[in-house]
Short mmCIF file of C-alpha atoms in Angstrom, two decimals:
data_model
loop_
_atom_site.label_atom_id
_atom_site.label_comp_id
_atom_site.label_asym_id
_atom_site.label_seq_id
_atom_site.Cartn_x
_atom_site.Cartn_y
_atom_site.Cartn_z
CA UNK A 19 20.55 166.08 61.72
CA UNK A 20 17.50 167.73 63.68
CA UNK A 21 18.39 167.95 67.73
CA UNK A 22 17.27 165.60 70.29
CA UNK A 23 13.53 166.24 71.04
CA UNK A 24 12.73 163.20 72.41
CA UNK A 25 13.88 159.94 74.31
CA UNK A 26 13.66 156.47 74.32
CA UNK A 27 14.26 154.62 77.63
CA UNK A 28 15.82 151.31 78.13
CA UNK A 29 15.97 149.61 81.31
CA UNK A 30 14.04 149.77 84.29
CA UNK A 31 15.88 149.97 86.96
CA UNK A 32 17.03 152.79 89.42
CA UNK A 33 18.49 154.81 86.87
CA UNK A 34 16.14 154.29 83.91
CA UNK A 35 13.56 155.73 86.66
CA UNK A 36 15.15 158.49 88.26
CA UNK A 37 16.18 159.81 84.72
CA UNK A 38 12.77 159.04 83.18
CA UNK A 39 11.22 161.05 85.85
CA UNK A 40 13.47 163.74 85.44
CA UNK A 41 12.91 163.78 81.51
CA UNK A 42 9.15 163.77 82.33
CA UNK A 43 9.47 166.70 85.21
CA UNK A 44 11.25 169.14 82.88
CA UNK A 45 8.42 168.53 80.26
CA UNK A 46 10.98 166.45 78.06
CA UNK A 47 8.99 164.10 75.66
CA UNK A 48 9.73 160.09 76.55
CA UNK A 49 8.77 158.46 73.63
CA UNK A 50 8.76 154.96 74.95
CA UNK A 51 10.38 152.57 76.85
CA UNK A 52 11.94 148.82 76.78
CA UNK A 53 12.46 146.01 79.74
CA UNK A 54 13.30 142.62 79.32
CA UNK A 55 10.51 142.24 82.29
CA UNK A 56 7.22 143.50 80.77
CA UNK A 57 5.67 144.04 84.59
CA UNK A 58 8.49 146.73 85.34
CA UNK A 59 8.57 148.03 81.78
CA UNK A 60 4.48 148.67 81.89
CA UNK A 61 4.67 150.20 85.69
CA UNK A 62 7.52 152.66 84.28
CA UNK A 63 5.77 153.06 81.13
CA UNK A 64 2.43 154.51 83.50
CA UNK A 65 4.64 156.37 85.54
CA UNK A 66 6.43 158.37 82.72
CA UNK A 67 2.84 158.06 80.63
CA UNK A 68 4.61 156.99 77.64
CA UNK A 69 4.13 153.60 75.63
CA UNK A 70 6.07 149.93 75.60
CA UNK A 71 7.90 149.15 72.71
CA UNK A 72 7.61 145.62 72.13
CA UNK A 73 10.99 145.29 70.69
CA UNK A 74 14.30 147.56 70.71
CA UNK A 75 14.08 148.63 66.94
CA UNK A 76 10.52 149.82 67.41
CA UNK A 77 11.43 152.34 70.12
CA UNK A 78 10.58 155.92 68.19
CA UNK A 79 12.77 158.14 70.38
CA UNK A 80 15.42 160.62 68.86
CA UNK A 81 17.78 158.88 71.26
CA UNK A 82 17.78 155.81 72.45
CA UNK A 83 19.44 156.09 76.03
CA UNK A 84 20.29 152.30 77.37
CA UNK A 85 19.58 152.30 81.44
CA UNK A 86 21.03 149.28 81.96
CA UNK A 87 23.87 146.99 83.72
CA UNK A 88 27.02 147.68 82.74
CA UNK A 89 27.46 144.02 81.82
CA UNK A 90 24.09 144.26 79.35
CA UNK A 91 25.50 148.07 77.62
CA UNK A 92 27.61 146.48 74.53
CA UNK A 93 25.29 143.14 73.99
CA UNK A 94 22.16 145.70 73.67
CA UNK A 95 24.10 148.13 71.85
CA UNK A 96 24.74 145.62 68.85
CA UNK A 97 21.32 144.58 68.61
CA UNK A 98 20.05 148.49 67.66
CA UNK A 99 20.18 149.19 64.50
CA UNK A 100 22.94 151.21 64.04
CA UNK A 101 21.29 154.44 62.35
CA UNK A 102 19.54 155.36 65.84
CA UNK A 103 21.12 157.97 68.05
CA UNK A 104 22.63 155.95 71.17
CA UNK A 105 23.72 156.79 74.49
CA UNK A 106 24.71 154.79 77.52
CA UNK A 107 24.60 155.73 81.35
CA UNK A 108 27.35 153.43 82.35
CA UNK A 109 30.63 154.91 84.44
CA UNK A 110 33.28 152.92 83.90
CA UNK A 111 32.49 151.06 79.79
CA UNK A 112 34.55 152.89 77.49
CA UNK A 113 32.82 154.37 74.63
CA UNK A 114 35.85 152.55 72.02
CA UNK A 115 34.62 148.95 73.59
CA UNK A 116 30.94 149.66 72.05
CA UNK A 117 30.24 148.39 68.49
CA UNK A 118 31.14 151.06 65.76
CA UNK A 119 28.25 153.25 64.69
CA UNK A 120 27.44 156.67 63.52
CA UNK A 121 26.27 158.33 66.74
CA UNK A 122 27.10 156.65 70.15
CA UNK A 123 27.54 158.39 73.49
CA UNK A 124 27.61 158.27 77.27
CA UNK A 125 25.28 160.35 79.70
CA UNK A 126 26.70 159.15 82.50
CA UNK A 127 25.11 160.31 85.93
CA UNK A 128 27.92 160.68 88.72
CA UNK A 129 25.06 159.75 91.49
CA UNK A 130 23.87 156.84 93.53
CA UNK A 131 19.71 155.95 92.79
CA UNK A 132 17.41 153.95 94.82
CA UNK A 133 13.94 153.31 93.87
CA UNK A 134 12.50 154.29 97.16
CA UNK A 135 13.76 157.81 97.29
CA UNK A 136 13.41 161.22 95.36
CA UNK A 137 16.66 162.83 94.23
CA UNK A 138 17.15 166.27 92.96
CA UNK A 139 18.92 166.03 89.60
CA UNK A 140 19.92 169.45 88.81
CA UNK A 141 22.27 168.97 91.46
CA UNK A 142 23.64 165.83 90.00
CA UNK A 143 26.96 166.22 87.94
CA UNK A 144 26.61 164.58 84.40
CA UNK A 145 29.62 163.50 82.21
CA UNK A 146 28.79 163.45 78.85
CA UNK A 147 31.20 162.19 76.02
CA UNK A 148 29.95 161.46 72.22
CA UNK A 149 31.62 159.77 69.24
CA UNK A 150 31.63 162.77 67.55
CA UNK A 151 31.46 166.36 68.00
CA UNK A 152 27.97 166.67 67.02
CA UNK A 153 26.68 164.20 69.22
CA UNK A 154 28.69 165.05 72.14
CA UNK A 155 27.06 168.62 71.87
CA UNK A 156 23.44 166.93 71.58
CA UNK A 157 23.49 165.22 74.37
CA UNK A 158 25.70 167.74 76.51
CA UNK A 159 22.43 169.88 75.50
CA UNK A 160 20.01 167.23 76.48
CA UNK A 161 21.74 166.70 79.69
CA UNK A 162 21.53 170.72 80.44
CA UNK A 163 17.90 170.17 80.42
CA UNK A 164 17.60 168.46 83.65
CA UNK A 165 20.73 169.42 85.42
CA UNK A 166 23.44 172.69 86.55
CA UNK A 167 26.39 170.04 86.32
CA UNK A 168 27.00 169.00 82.67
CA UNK A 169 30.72 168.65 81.71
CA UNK A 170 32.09 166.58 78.89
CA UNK A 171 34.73 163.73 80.26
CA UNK A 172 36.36 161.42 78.43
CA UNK A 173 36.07 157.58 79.22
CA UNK A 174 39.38 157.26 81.43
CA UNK A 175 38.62 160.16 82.80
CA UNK A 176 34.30 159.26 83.43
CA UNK A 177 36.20 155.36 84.57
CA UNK A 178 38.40 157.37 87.29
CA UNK A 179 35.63 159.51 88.64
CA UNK A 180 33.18 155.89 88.64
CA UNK A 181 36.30 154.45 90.59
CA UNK A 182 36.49 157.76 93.24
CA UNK A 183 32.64 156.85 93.58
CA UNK A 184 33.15 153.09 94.33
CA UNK A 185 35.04 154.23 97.29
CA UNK A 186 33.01 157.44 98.64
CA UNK A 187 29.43 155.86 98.10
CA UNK A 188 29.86 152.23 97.68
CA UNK A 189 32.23 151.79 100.21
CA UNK A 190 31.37 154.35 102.52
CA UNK A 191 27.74 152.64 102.55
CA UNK A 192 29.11 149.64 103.84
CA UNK A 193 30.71 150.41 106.42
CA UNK A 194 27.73 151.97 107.49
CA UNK A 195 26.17 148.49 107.07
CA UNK A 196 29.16 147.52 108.90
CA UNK A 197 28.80 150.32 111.86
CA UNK A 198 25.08 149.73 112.16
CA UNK A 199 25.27 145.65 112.39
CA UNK A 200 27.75 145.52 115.17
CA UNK A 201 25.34 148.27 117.33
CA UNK A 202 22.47 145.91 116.58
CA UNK A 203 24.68 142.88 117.71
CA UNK A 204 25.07 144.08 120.46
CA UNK A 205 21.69 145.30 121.63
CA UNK A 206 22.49 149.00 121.04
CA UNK A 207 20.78 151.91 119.14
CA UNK A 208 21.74 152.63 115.73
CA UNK A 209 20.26 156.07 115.87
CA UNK A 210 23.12 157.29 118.26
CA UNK A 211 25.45 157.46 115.72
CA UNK A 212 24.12 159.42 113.04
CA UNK A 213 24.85 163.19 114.69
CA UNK A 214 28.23 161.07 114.32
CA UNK A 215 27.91 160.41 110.40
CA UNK A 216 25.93 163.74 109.65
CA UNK A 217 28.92 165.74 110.91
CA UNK A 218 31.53 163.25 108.67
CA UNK A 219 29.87 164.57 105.97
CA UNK A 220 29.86 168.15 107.09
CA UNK A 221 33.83 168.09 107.54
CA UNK A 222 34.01 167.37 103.79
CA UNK A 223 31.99 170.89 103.23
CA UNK A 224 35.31 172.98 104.79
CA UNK A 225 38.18 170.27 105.37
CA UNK A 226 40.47 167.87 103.55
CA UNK A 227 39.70 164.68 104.71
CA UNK A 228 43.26 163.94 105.38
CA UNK A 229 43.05 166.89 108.07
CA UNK A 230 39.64 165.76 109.27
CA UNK A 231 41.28 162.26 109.68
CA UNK A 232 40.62 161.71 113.87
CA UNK A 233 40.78 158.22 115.69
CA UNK A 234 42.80 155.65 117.38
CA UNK A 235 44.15 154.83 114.15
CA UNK A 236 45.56 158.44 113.61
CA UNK A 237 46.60 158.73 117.13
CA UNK A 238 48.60 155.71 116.96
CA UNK A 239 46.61 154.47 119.74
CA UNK A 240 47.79 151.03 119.67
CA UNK A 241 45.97 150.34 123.12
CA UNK A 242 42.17 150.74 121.50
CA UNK A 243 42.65 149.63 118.51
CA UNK A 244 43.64 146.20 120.35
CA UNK A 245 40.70 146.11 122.67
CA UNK A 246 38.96 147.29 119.23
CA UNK A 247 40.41 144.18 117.70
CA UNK A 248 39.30 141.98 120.24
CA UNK A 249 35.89 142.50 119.78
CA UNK A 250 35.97 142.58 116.29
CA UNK A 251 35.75 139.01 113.82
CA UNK A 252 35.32 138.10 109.99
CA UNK A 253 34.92 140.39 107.61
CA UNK A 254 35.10 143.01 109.71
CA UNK A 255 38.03 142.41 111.64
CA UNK A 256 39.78 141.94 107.93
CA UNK A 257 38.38 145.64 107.26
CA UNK A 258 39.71 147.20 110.89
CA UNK A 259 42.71 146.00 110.58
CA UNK A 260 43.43 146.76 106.59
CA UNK A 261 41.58 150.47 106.92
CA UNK A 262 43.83 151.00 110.16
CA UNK A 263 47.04 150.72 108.33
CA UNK A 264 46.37 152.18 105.32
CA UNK A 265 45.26 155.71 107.53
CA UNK A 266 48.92 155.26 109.52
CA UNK A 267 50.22 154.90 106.06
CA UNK A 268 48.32 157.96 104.60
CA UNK A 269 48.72 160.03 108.13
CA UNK A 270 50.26 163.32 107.35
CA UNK A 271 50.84 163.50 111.42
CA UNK B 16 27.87 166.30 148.44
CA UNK B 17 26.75 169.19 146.77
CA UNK B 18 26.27 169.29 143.06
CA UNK B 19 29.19 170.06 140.42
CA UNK B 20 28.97 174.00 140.09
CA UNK B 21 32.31 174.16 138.35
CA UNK B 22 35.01 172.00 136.10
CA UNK B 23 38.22 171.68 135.37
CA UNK B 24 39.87 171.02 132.37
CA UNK B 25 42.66 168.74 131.91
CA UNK B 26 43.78 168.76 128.19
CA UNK B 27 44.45 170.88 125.76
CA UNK B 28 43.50 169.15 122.09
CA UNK B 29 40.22 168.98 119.98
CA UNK B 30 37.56 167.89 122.80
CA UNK B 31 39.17 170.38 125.76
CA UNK B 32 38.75 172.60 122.96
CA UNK B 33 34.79 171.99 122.25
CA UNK B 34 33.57 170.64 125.65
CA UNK B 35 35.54 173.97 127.08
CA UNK B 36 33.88 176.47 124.60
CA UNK B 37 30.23 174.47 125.01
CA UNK B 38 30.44 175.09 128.87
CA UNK B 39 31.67 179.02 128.60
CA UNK B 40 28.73 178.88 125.93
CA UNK B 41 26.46 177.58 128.16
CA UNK B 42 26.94 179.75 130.68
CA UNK B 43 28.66 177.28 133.18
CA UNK B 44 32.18 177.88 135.15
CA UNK B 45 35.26 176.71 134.01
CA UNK B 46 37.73 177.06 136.83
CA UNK B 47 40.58 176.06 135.04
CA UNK B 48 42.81 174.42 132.32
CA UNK B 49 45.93 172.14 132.82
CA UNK B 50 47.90 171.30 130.05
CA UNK B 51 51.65 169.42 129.51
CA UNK B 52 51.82 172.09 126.53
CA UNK B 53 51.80 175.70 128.35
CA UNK B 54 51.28 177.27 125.31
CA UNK B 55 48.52 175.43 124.32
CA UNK B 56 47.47 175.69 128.03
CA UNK B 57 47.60 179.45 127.86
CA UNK B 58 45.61 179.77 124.25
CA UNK B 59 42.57 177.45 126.06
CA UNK B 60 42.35 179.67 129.27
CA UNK B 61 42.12 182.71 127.20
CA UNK B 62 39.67 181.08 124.96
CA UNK B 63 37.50 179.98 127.86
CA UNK B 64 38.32 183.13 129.95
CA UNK B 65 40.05 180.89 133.12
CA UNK B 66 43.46 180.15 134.66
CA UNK B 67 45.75 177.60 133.91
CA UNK B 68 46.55 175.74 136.99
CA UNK B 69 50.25 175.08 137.72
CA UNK B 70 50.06 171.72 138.47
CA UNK B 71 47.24 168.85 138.28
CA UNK B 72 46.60 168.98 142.24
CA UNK B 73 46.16 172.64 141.94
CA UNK B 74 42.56 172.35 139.50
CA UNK B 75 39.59 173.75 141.46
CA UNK B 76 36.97 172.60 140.12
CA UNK B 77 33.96 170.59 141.49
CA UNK B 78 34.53 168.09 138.62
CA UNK B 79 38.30 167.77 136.60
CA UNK B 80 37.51 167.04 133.25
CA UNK B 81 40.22 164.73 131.50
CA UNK B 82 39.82 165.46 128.29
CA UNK B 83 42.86 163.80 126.83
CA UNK B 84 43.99 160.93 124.86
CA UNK B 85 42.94 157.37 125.59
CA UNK B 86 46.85 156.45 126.72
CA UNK B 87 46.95 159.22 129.15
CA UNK B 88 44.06 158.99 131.19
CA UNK B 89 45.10 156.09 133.57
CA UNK B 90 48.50 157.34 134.26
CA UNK B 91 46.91 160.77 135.08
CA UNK B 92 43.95 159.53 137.13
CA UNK B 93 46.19 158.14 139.51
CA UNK B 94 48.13 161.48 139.62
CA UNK B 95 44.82 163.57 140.79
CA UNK B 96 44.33 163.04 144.38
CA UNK B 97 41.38 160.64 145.36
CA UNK B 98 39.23 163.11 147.04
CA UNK B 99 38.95 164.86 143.48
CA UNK B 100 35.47 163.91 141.44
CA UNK B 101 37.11 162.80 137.98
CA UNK B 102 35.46 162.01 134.80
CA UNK B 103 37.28 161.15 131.35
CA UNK B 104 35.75 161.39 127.80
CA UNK B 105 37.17 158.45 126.25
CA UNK B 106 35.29 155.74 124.54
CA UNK B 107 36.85 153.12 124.70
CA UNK B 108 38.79 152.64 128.81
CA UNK B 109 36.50 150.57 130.67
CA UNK B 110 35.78 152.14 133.94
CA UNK B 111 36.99 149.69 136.16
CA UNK B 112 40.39 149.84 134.59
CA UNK B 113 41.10 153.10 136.48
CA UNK B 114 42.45 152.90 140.01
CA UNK B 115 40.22 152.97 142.76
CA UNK B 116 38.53 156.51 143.95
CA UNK B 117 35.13 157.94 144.98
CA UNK B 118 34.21 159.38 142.13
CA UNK B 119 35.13 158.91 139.11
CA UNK B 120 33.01 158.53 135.90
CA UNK B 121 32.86 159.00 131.82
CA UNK B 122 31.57 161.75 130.26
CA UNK B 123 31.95 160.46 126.42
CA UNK B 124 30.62 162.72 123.60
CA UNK B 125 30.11 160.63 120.72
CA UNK B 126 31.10 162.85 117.69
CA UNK B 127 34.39 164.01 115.70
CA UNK B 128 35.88 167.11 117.21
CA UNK B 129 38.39 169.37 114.64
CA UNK B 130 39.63 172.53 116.12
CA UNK B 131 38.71 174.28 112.88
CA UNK B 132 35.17 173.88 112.84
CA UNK B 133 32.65 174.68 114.88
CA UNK B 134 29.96 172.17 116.08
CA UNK B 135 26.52 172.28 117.92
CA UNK B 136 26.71 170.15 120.80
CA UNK B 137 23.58 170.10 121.60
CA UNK B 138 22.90 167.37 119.53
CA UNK B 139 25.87 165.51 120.35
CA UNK B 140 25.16 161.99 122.44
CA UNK B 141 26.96 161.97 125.54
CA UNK B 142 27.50 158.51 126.58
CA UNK B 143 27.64 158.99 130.44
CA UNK B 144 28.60 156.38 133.21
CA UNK B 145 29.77 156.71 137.14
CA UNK B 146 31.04 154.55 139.70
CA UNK B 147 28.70 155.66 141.76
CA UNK B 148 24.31 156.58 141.30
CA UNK B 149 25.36 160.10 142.50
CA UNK B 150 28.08 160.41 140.76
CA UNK B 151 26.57 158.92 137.41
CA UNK B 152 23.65 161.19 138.06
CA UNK B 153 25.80 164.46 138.57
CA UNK B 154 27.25 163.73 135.24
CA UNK B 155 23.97 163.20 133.57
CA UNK B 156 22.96 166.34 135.14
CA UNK B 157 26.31 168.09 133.75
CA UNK B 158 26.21 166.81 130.02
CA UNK B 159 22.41 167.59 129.98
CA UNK B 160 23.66 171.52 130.39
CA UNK B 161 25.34 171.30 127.05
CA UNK B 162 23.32 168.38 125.08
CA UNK B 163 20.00 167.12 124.78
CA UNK B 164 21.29 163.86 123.78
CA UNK B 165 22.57 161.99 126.96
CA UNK B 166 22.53 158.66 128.28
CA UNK B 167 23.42 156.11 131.17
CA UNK B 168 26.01 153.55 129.06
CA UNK B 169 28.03 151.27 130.93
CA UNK B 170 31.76 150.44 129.80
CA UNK B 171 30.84 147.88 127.82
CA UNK B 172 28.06 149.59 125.63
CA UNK B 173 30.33 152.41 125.21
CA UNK B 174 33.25 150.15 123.74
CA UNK B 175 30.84 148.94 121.09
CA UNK B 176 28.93 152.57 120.24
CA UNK B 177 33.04 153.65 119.82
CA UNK B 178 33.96 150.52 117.55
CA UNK B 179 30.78 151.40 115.24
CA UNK B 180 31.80 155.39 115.26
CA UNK B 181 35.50 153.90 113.74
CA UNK B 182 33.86 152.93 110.87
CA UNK B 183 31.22 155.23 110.26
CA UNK B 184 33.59 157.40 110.57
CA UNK B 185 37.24 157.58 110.93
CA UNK B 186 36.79 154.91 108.13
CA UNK B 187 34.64 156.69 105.98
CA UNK B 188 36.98 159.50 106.27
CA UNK B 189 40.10 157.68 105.13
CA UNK B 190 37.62 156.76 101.83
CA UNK B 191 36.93 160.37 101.55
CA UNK B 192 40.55 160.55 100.96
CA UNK B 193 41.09 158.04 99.10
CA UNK B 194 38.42 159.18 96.73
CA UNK B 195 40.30 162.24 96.62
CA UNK B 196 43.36 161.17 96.36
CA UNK B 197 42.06 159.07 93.32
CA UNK B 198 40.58 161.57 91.58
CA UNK B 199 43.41 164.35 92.25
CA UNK B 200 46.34 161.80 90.83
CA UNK B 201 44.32 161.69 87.38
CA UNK B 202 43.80 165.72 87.17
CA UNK B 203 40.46 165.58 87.91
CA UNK B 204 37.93 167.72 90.26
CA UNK B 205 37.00 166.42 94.08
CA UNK B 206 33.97 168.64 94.12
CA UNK B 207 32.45 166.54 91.31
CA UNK B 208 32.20 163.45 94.11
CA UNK B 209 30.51 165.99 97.05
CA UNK B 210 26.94 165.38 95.19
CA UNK B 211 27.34 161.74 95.37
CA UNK B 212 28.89 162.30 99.05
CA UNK B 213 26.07 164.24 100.53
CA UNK B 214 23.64 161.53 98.86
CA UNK B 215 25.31 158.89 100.53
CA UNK B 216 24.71 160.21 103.54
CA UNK B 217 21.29 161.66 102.72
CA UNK B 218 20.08 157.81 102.44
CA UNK B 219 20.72 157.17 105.59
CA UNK B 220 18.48 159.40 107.23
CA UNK B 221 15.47 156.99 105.55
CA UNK B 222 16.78 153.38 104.48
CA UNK B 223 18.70 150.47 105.84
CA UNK B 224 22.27 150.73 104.58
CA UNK B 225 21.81 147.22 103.39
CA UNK B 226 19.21 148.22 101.17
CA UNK B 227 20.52 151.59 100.04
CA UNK B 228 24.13 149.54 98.96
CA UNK B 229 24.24 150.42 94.74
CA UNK B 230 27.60 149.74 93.03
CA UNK B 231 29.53 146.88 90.89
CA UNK B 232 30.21 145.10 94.09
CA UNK B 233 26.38 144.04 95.27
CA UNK B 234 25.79 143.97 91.63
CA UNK B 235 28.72 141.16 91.00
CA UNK B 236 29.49 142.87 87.83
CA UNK B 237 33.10 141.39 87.55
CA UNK B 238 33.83 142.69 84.08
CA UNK B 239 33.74 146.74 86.32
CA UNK B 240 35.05 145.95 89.30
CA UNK B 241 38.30 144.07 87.05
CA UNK B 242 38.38 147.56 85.06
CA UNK B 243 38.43 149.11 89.02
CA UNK B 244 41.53 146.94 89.90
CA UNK B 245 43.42 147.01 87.32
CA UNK B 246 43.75 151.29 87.90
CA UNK B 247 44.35 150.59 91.55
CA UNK B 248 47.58 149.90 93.57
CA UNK B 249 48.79 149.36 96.94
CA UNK B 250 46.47 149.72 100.14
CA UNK B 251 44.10 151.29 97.60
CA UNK B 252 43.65 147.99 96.09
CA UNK B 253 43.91 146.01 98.92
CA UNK B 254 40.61 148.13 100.56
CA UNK B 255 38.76 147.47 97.09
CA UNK B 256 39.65 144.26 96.83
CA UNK B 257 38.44 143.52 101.00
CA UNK B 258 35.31 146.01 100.71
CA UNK B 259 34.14 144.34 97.90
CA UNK B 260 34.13 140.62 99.39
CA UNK B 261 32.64 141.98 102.40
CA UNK B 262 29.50 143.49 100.75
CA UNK B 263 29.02 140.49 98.78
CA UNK B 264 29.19 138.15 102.02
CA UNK B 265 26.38 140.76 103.88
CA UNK B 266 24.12 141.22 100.67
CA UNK B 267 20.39 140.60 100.59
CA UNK B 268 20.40 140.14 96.58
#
């Protein structure tokens, strides 16, 4: 079988546009895409300056690549017909839990999209695993065309990276939510604390995070984190108190 | 009173370390160091090219400098006789839990100090207050020699800024290590997650938190964050489990 020379898209969300863009940037051909909403599927459709399919089995692509909710991946998978090329985008579905068929895969970007800003892909690590050797290799290729970072993982070890990102994206990004709402509460300037964040980050450049661990809750400073406490209620009083003891737990000191 | 030509560092750990160096930097005289640890007292002066005094009542400085954890800084305020101008860079000790002097005042940098990595302070906020408008206003004048970042907060501003820098960041450190700690117990490569990690943190320079939150959690995909849990254990559940309630109680979708 001939190599991948072009791509259908399904979806169109974050991912289905940040890839499609990326497809279109390195002069990739996008065949065509498919959204259950027609509005989004025609505005993605102009912006990659491919066509709509009207239905899955008319997409034309070499590969279909599904963009989707991991909830939507194995539904949508069954209803392709199972001689087209597949791959899925999805961190943390195991290729074994999709519907047998002769070429199925994952192209699974370890990255976090929104709509409203650009990202630079070749910098984003891909982890690529096929049903077969062949189609591992063609998408591993296919991947290579829009980023440095390809690497084949297999889907305990793609579910334990998706689970490392939960926790250092995800969860990191709320308690930024967290940091900024009880500023704002309190009539204060949420802009103070980013030289704060922006160095956070930088730590992880040169240090382990268990050495760049610094606080009241490191220090055993059981004074502050009680007049912490006391200004502190719901949700994020629950997430104080539980993040608190897990560090004194963790604390090499 | 005349102006605070000079300062004198009480201290020995992680801010001593930076405030000292940012002041020799600056061009601006350190009289001299007191430590508990002589040792560590001794590897300061050299570092900022002082003395170490022999005892606290011995410091020459215009200012003394306590820059020393939260639990110490009452008992050693009311060690340093009253005719001394004191400041401490804690966040969280209200000023009026101090004992009674002239001057006395807070000189709070709002960052993460390691000793292993350097930092520019000039854009470090310094939250600065005084129990006095001259005093306050020498120690604006003082922080504004090493930042370009500093402000009049009173105790009770200053509490909240440090609750909000616990999360956004001696909480999103512990995640970094949990991430890591995730990935490393599986075999698998930490610097895979730095893309995703400098992302996270790239977002924040241009959208809401709220809005930039991706993941199973805002998504209520149950079927992936069940596939999350049943890998996890321990605190590391427990923070899933709590994180992920929490950003489904604050989200906008």
């Amino acid at each position: 079988m001939a190599g991948i020379d072009s791509v259908s898209i399904v979806g169109t969300g974050n991912v289905a546009h940040h890839l499609g863009k990326a497809f279109r940037d390195a002069g990739f051909t996008i065949s065509d895409v498919f959204g259950r909403n027609s509005a989004s599927a025609n505005e993605l459709a102009d912006l990659l300056e491919c066509s709509v399919a009207p239905t899955l089995n008319e997409l034309s692509g070499d590969l279909v690549l599904l963009c989707v909710s991991d909830n939507a991946v194995i539904d949508l998978a069954s209803r392709i017909s199972e001689n087209r090329r597949l791959a899925y985008t999805s961190g943390s579905i195991p290729l074994s839990s999709l519907p047998n068929r002769f070429f199925c895969g994952v192209f699974y970007p370890l990255q976090t999209f929104s709509k409203n800003r650009e990202i630079n892909i070749t910098t984003v690590p891909f982890l690529v695993e096929g049903n077969s050797v062949q189609h591992e290799s063609e998408l591993m290729k296919l991947a290579s065309k829009i980023s440095q970072h390809v690497q084949s993982a297999n889907s305990s070890d793609r579910l334990h990276y998706h689970i490392s990102a939960v926790f250092v994206n995800n969860f990191v990004n709320h308690l930024f939510s967290k940091g900024k709402a009880h500023v704002e509460e309190h009539g204060l300037d949420w802009e103070v604390l980013k030289p704060l964040i922006f160095e956070t980050i930088g730590k992880i450049s040169d240090l382990d995070p268990l050495d760049a661990q610094t606080g009241p809750a490191v220090r055993k400073d059981e004074q502050t984190i009680e007049r912490h406490l006391r200004e502190l209620e719901g949700k994020s009083k629950e997430i104080y108190t539980l993040i608190t003891q897990s560090i004194q737990q963790s604390s090499k000191k």
